[in-house]
């Protein structure tokens, strides 16, 4: 999809669909200005006749026969400035999705204050994200396939904002593409291959460790999780280093369970479906570094993924096992389904040794987080409130919902104490997202500002909603990339 700025009075000959994003109570539809003559009058009349009030989320679709134009779609943005960016994303999705459905390949997207960089960015994000579908395994006739429009022209837009939005949207679609692949396609080995090809494409440094190396590096908590599967683990690191100005170094750690059966503490069937998505954190950090490199952001970014598959079997780790993590701490296993934190323990120790300025991990870590916050909000935990607030601000800007949860309850800290080791891996049902975060904290250098994002269930969309198609959401990708743009 090509998203361009176009000038007023441009050639309107080939436009097949006109999309109009309008603010509520904007007495004159100022965003229509770039339209000329008859077309302008036509759109004005359509809006007036349709008694369209531009309430947030309202849409009218008008079939027309006017030169090349086949449709006019008008979408309301409401009047709440707080949700303007999300409403622009949603409106752009609605316009572009309609264009795709109606086979219109050339779209004109008019909106208020298009020259604003952030407005332009949101329009491009919504356009790209809204046209996503994961249909590679569907046998479809050519005319059943969703085809995104080729050309989107936004009159008076900010070109830099459009470019940023396109890159951010494409990064999230890249995250979705990998996360949507099932466990028989994406294994730790093939995930590492994806990372390698991303590195080749963008000129990143990439290092992959195999099982032997993982053991040699004393990553025994991580290795314990991996050893029950006949798909061997891979420890993946990718680095983006900017050429000019560099403001510092961020480590992005993603949970990379290519499938989570629960291990010997096997999950019931209803809970095991969607567990191909247990690599969503890893996919999000890959998407984020892709955006960082394409935007040439001024931060060194190291992506760290301890990829594994959690399976039961003769060589699987057991409840009661005592493991020694890379940082020397011992862990009693009381539940093999609390595996993510074991892989992250070694990944976070490794990240801490690199002495980055900040560490963020993102993980589909606990069902408890989804029980607490629902399936559309991620949990945020931090050892540094200032840094936590920066991440919350980036999330707000991205339209991704994050909510801070506390980590200072001494009663909950007791839940991860073990009589025979330094820690147990599961703190039980109550405060399950918090005890998981407390467990992770034991593996992070306390002098490094660290944020943990629990995206369990937010990674997966059950029913299509706004610019989210069913399946992997790509949640977190844009928050991380936007944070790197803001910091
Ligand atoms: N991958 C799951 C968490 C999860 C649940 C992600 C639902 C997405 C949707 C994780 O490994 C897990 O199994 N967690 C357990 C922890 C418990 C055993 C302490 C859970 O949440 O039940
Ligand atoms: Mn699990
Ligand atoms: Zn898991």
XYZ file of C-alpha atoms and ligand atoms in Angstrom:
511
model
C 0.000 0.000 0.000
C 1.301 3.402 -1.014
C 0.262 6.235 1.298
C 1.034 9.704 0.016
C 0.376 13.294 0.667
C -1.330 15.046 -2.214
C -1.723 18.711 -2.908
C -4.921 20.660 -3.150
C -6.340 20.776 -6.616
C -4.605 17.513 -7.497
C -5.813 15.328 -10.309
C -8.925 13.519 -9.044
C -9.377 11.471 -12.207
C -8.488 8.032 -10.894
C -9.929 8.157 -7.351
C -12.363 5.281 -6.802
C -13.340 5.839 -3.196
C -13.443 9.024 -1.184
C -13.111 8.610 2.565
C -13.946 11.515 4.836
C -13.084 11.601 8.514
C -15.141 14.346 10.097
C -15.160 15.846 13.567
C -18.452 16.220 15.373
C -19.994 19.690 15.255
C -17.469 20.887 12.718
C -20.178 23.060 11.194
C -18.397 23.233 7.894
C -16.662 20.074 6.829
C -13.312 21.772 6.488
C -11.628 18.529 5.619
C -13.558 18.544 2.353
C -11.651 21.574 1.157
C -9.298 19.655 -1.096
C -12.202 18.366 -3.115
C -13.147 20.520 -6.056
C -16.293 21.615 -7.843
C -19.062 19.094 -8.253
C -17.435 16.441 -6.088
C -17.184 18.852 -3.204
C -20.854 19.765 -3.540
C -21.807 16.143 -3.816
C -20.020 15.139 -0.611
C -21.415 18.131 1.271
C -24.926 17.193 0.240
C -24.427 13.535 1.106
C -23.393 14.458 4.613
C -26.219 16.937 5.072
C -28.899 14.686 3.562
C -27.682 11.740 5.587
C -28.189 13.918 8.664
C -24.731 12.801 9.627
C -23.562 14.123 12.977
C -20.050 12.686 12.933
C -20.464 10.991 16.300
C -17.425 8.896 17.132
C -17.576 5.575 15.335
C -20.574 6.396 13.114
C -20.211 5.686 9.393
C -22.226 6.272 6.249
C -21.362 4.603 2.961
C -22.781 6.136 -0.187
C -22.542 4.437 -3.577
C -22.075 7.020 -6.333
C -21.366 7.231 -10.024
C -19.229 10.260 -10.465
C -16.347 9.975 -12.863
C -14.094 7.275 -11.478
C -15.587 7.535 -7.970
C -17.717 4.575 -6.912
C -18.139 5.227 -3.191
C -18.048 7.948 -0.602
C -17.483 6.788 2.984
C -17.897 9.291 5.802
C -16.734 8.352 9.301
C -17.287 10.369 12.461
C -14.422 11.223 14.777
C -16.579 12.641 17.593
C -15.233 15.623 19.505
C -13.140 14.100 22.279
C -9.536 15.165 21.675
C -8.397 12.449 24.082
C -9.501 9.682 21.788
C -8.858 11.517 18.508
C -5.859 9.408 17.461
C -7.646 6.126 18.098
C -10.716 7.442 16.266
C -8.571 8.419 13.275
C -7.083 4.896 13.253
C -10.540 3.393 13.394
C -11.905 5.738 10.714
C -8.987 5.029 8.393
C -9.551 1.332 8.927
C -13.226 1.730 8.052
C -12.450 3.664 4.856
C -9.697 1.324 3.706
C -11.559 -1.839 4.607
C -14.563 -0.640 2.632
C -12.306 0.179 -0.294
C -10.832 -3.328 -0.132
C -14.282 -4.920 0.033
C -15.528 -2.835 -2.896
C -12.387 -3.485 -4.922
C -11.433 0.176 -5.072
C -7.688 0.377 -5.554
C -7.279 4.140 -5.338
C -8.508 6.028 -2.288
C -8.652 9.655 -1.294
C -8.660 10.067 2.481
C -9.704 13.510 3.714
C -9.404 14.423 7.367
C -9.203 17.483 9.614
C -5.774 18.883 10.459
C -4.073 16.384 8.195
C -0.919 18.497 8.352
C -0.517 17.468 11.988
C 2.212 14.827 12.120
C 0.515 12.670 14.729
C -2.846 12.777 12.912
C -1.105 11.677 9.727
C 0.703 8.933 11.605
C -2.535 7.583 13.055
C -4.249 7.613 9.655
C -1.445 5.561 8.138
C -1.397 3.162 11.105
C -5.138 2.555 10.836
C -4.959 2.131 7.059
C -2.217 -0.484 7.192
C -3.515 -2.344 10.262
C -7.096 -2.336 9.003
C -6.206 -4.159 5.799
C -4.481 -7.044 7.568
C -5.653 -10.609 7.179
C -3.967 -13.938 7.842
C -5.292 -15.971 4.943
C -2.236 -17.771 3.581
C -3.596 -21.206 4.502
C -7.094 -20.609 3.134
C -7.923 -22.035 -0.249
C -9.655 -19.051 -1.805
C -10.691 -17.919 -5.203
C -8.819 -14.836 -6.372
C -11.966 -12.732 -6.010
C -12.553 -13.802 -2.389
C -9.177 -12.564 -1.208
C -8.857 -9.319 0.678
C -6.788 -7.020 -1.518
C -5.622 -3.762 0.053
C -5.970 -0.646 -2.077
C -2.768 0.228 -3.900
C -2.826 3.946 -3.461
C -4.048 6.150 -0.628
C -3.793 9.908 -1.078
C -4.209 12.147 1.941
C -4.661 15.800 0.986
C -2.412 18.152 2.929
C -0.932 15.390 5.089
C 2.432 15.474 6.850
C 4.628 13.120 4.777
C 6.891 12.215 7.713
C 3.844 11.294 9.809
C 2.471 9.113 7.000
C 5.797 7.332 6.622
C 6.111 6.728 10.384
C 2.558 5.420 10.604
C 3.108 3.097 7.683
C 6.284 1.671 9.226
C 4.625 1.265 12.639
C 1.573 -0.407 11.109
C 3.687 -2.719 8.971
C 5.802 -3.647 11.999
C 2.654 -4.666 13.867
C 1.467 -6.698 10.861
C 4.864 -8.411 10.791
C 4.392 -9.288 14.484
C 0.911 -10.618 13.696
C 2.185 -12.665 10.768
C 4.675 -14.611 12.894
C 2.418 -14.889 15.940
C -0.421 -16.270 13.801
C 1.743 -19.138 12.520
C 0.982 -22.399 14.322
C 3.410 -24.419 16.425
C 4.085 -26.882 13.629
C 5.428 -24.048 11.487
C 7.126 -21.782 14.010
C 9.406 -23.772 16.284
C 12.380 -22.276 18.127
C 14.529 -23.162 15.099
C 12.252 -21.497 12.550
C 11.731 -18.489 14.826
C 15.509 -18.077 14.851
C 15.459 -18.265 11.035
C 12.893 -15.429 10.976
C 15.179 -13.369 13.211
C 18.131 -14.096 10.907
C 16.272 -13.003 7.812
C 15.095 -9.843 9.559
C 18.716 -9.149 10.459
C 19.796 -9.643 6.839
C 17.029 -7.408 5.564
C 17.825 -4.544 7.936
C 21.544 -4.968 8.587
C 21.189 -5.962 12.249
C 23.649 -8.035 14.209
C 22.245 -11.468 14.969
C 23.481 -14.296 17.147
C 21.778 -17.650 17.627
C 22.775 -20.121 20.350
C 21.861 -23.801 20.094
C 21.033 -26.170 22.954
C 24.641 -27.073 23.713
C 25.596 -23.412 23.975
C 22.543 -22.628 26.127
C 23.654 -25.257 28.671
C 27.247 -24.032 28.500
C 25.992 -20.526 29.259
C 24.376 -21.852 32.460
C 20.836 -21.033 31.332
C 19.488 -24.039 33.167
C 16.063 -22.650 34.115
C 15.409 -21.920 30.451
C 16.883 -25.213 29.348
C 14.705 -27.176 31.789
C 11.596 -25.831 30.070
C 12.949 -26.625 26.624
C 14.169 -30.157 27.172
C 10.775 -31.893 27.127
C 10.320 -31.065 23.462
C 11.883 -32.724 20.438
C 12.051 -29.218 18.912
C 15.332 -27.918 20.365
C 15.585 -24.401 21.849
C 17.316 -21.404 20.294
C 18.563 -18.354 22.178
C 18.240 -15.377 19.863
C 19.858 -11.943 20.105
C 19.440 -9.185 17.521
C 20.973 -5.732 17.727
C 20.137 -2.473 16.014
C 22.905 0.122 16.374
C 22.182 3.595 14.978
C 24.935 5.208 12.934
C 24.795 8.798 14.163
C 23.388 10.047 17.454
C 22.748 7.342 20.031
C 20.790 8.244 23.144
C 21.428 4.977 24.947
C 20.857 1.247 24.973
C 17.552 -0.580 25.517
C 17.171 -4.347 25.888
C 13.837 -5.745 24.681
C 13.174 -9.237 26.010
C 10.274 -11.219 24.530
C 8.725 -14.435 25.851
C 9.173 -16.939 23.035
C 7.259 -20.122 23.816
C 6.449 -21.389 20.339
C 3.863 -23.601 22.009
C 2.826 -23.999 25.632
C 1.111 -27.312 26.390
C 1.699 -26.749 30.105
C 4.306 -29.535 30.202
C 3.664 -32.384 32.662
C 1.152 -30.113 34.422
C -0.669 -30.282 31.140
C -3.347 -27.741 30.255
C -6.976 -28.777 29.715
C -7.979 -28.712 26.024
C -9.890 -25.422 26.250
C -6.864 -23.645 27.647
C -4.362 -25.180 25.258
C -5.866 -23.738 22.081
C -4.367 -20.301 21.304
C -1.105 -21.362 22.991
C 0.655 -21.017 19.633
C 0.368 -17.369 20.672
C 2.692 -17.878 23.629
C 5.467 -16.463 21.436
C 3.641 -13.139 21.001
C 6.076 -11.237 23.227
C 8.972 -12.441 21.073
C 7.091 -11.465 17.927
C 6.372 -8.007 19.379
C 10.039 -7.297 20.096
C 10.955 -8.463 16.577
C 8.326 -6.098 15.165
C 9.553 -3.257 17.383
C 13.192 -3.630 16.313
C 12.068 -3.804 12.704
C 10.361 -0.422 13.135
C 13.345 0.994 15.041
C 15.741 0.055 12.237
C 13.465 1.254 9.427
C 12.932 4.569 11.223
C 16.657 4.726 12.088
C 15.817 5.554 15.695
C 18.643 6.925 17.847
C 18.716 4.084 20.390
C 20.793 0.946 20.407
C 18.261 -1.865 20.722
C 19.085 -5.429 21.728
C 16.306 -7.963 21.236
C 16.601 -11.086 23.391
C 14.461 -14.196 22.929
C 14.848 -17.475 24.811
C 12.798 -19.565 22.375
C 11.495 -22.944 23.525
C 8.542 -25.276 23.357
C 6.916 -26.475 26.597
C 5.982 -30.135 26.161
C 5.419 -33.185 28.353
C 7.526 -36.288 27.639
C 10.181 -38.596 28.987
C 12.751 -35.855 29.105
C 10.474 -33.121 30.407
C 11.228 -31.217 33.611
C 9.077 -32.202 36.575
C 7.205 -30.617 39.422
C 9.591 -30.662 42.460
C 12.701 -30.252 40.297
C 15.181 -27.693 41.636
C 16.886 -25.593 38.959
C 19.814 -23.184 39.077
C 19.369 -20.094 36.890
C 22.188 -18.270 35.117
C 22.482 -15.690 37.918
C 23.009 -18.459 40.491
C 19.560 -18.342 42.097
C 17.814 -21.655 42.699
C 14.187 -22.322 41.774
C 11.861 -25.039 42.982
C 9.408 -26.025 40.258
C 5.904 -26.390 41.643
C 4.131 -26.025 38.317
C 5.565 -26.813 34.889
C 2.949 -24.527 33.335
C 4.621 -21.509 34.955
C 7.360 -21.934 32.342
C 7.531 -18.450 30.832
C 9.137 -16.922 33.905
C 11.810 -19.666 33.879
C 12.813 -18.842 30.302
C 12.634 -15.104 31.102
C 14.718 -15.541 34.263
C 17.761 -16.488 32.201
C 16.953 -14.025 29.426
C 16.662 -11.166 31.956
C 19.903 -12.191 33.701
C 21.618 -12.138 30.327
C 20.043 -8.759 29.499
C 21.205 -7.324 32.833
C 24.778 -8.413 32.151
C 24.801 -6.264 29.019
C 24.281 -3.238 31.320
C 21.737 -1.502 29.098
C 20.173 1.790 30.220
C 16.710 0.214 30.291
C 15.144 -3.226 30.068
C 11.613 -4.023 28.928
C 10.221 -7.511 28.791
C 6.944 -8.407 27.143
C 5.266 -11.734 27.774
C 2.006 -13.660 27.577
C 2.788 -14.557 31.154
C -0.299 -15.169 33.287
C -3.968 -15.954 32.861
C -4.338 -14.024 36.135
C -3.464 -10.787 34.324
C -6.264 -11.357 31.831
C -8.650 -12.163 34.687
C -7.696 -8.882 36.381
C -7.674 -6.532 33.383
C -9.679 -8.265 30.672
C -8.450 -9.264 27.252
C -7.831 -5.774 25.867
C -5.440 -4.343 28.458
C -1.913 -5.364 29.333
C -0.450 -5.235 32.838
C 2.574 -3.019 33.482
C 5.019 -3.652 36.315
C 8.165 -1.701 37.035
C 11.048 -1.155 39.453
C 11.177 2.512 38.352
C 8.003 4.618 38.269
C 9.502 7.309 36.034
C 10.329 4.776 33.371
C 6.971 3.087 33.894
C 5.254 6.410 33.207
C 7.206 6.828 29.958
C 5.992 3.441 28.773
C 2.423 4.291 29.800
C 2.650 7.528 27.789
C 3.884 5.628 24.721
C 1.029 3.147 25.105
C -1.486 5.953 25.329
C -0.112 7.454 22.149
C -0.375 4.076 20.395
C -3.932 3.393 21.493
C -2.749 0.257 23.299
C -4.170 -0.067 26.804
C -1.745 -0.715 29.664
C -2.495 -0.528 33.371
C 0.040 -0.397 36.177
C -0.168 -3.058 38.860
C 1.653 -2.907 42.216
C 4.754 -4.877 43.149
C 5.231 -3.826 46.755
C 2.933 -6.144 48.683
C 5.102 -8.045 51.203
C 2.408 -10.689 51.659
C 2.541 -11.558 47.969
C 6.350 -11.643 48.059
C 6.098 -14.519 50.523
C 4.115 -16.531 47.979
C 7.216 -17.114 45.836
C 9.421 -18.265 48.716
C 10.386 -21.924 48.814
C 11.548 -24.023 51.794
C 14.163 -25.778 49.635
C 15.290 -23.127 47.110
C 15.534 -19.351 46.698
C 12.208 -19.169 44.853
C 9.259 -21.264 43.692
C 8.104 -20.704 40.143
C 4.391 -20.404 40.914
C 2.957 -18.198 43.634
C -0.510 -19.675 43.255
C -3.835 -18.188 42.209
C -4.116 -14.981 44.206
C -2.294 -12.036 42.670
C -0.880 -14.406 40.066
C 0.221 -11.661 37.672
C 1.951 -9.808 40.490
C 3.797 -12.805 41.950
C 4.968 -13.635 38.420
C 6.341 -10.096 38.063
C 8.017 -10.381 41.483
C 9.628 -13.612 40.346
C 11.050 -11.884 37.260
C 12.364 -8.995 39.361
C 14.731 -11.407 41.101
C 16.626 -11.752 37.804
C 16.899 -8.077 36.882
C 19.816 -5.884 37.997
C 18.038 -3.593 40.485
C 19.985 -0.552 39.256
C 18.547 -0.835 35.744
C 15.103 0.714 35.123
C 12.935 -2.207 34.098
C 9.378 -2.597 32.859
C 7.528 -5.891 32.562
C 4.459 -6.071 30.303
C 2.073 -8.980 30.793
C 0.056 -9.291 27.570
C -1.631 -12.646 28.200
C -4.878 -12.762 26.179
C -4.353 -9.184 24.869
C -2.156 -10.867 22.268
C -5.140 -12.673 20.788
C -8.340 -11.257 19.236
C -11.328 -13.585 19.515
C -13.818 -11.453 17.578
C -12.859 -8.876 14.961
C -12.986 -5.383 16.456
C -12.041 -2.062 14.849
C -8.662 -2.433 13.127
C -7.970 -5.762 14.827
C -8.688 -8.837 12.723
C -9.319 -12.170 14.450
C -6.127 -13.831 15.626
C -2.830 -12.334 16.742
C -3.193 -8.660 17.675
C 0.465 -7.662 17.527
C -0.157 -5.916 20.861
C 2.859 -4.082 22.261
C 4.718 -3.634 18.983
C 3.702 -0.017 18.480
C 3.999 0.901 22.154
C 7.615 -0.280 22.153
C 8.480 1.386 18.848
C 6.654 4.598 19.799
C 8.524 4.644 23.104
C 11.821 4.495 21.216
C 10.620 7.425 19.105
C 9.682 9.458 22.180
C 12.654 8.752 24.463
N 1.180 -18.884 28.633
C 0.477 -19.009 29.863
C -0.335 -17.758 30.216
C -1.500 -17.421 29.313
C -2.786 -17.736 29.680
C -1.304 -16.708 28.133
C -3.861 -17.391 28.866
C -2.356 -16.358 27.314
C -3.637 -16.697 27.680
C 1.455 -19.255 30.987
O 2.600 -19.960 30.666
C 0.750 -20.038 32.037
O 0.402 -21.149 31.773
N 0.556 -19.448 33.200
C -0.095 -20.097 34.282
C 0.684 -19.806 35.524
C 0.267 -20.599 36.726
C 0.575 -22.057 36.517
C 0.984 -20.075 37.931
C -1.517 -19.542 34.363
O -1.722 -18.356 34.075
O -2.423 -20.303 34.667
Mn 2.296 -22.062 30.801
Zn 3.210 -19.853 28.720
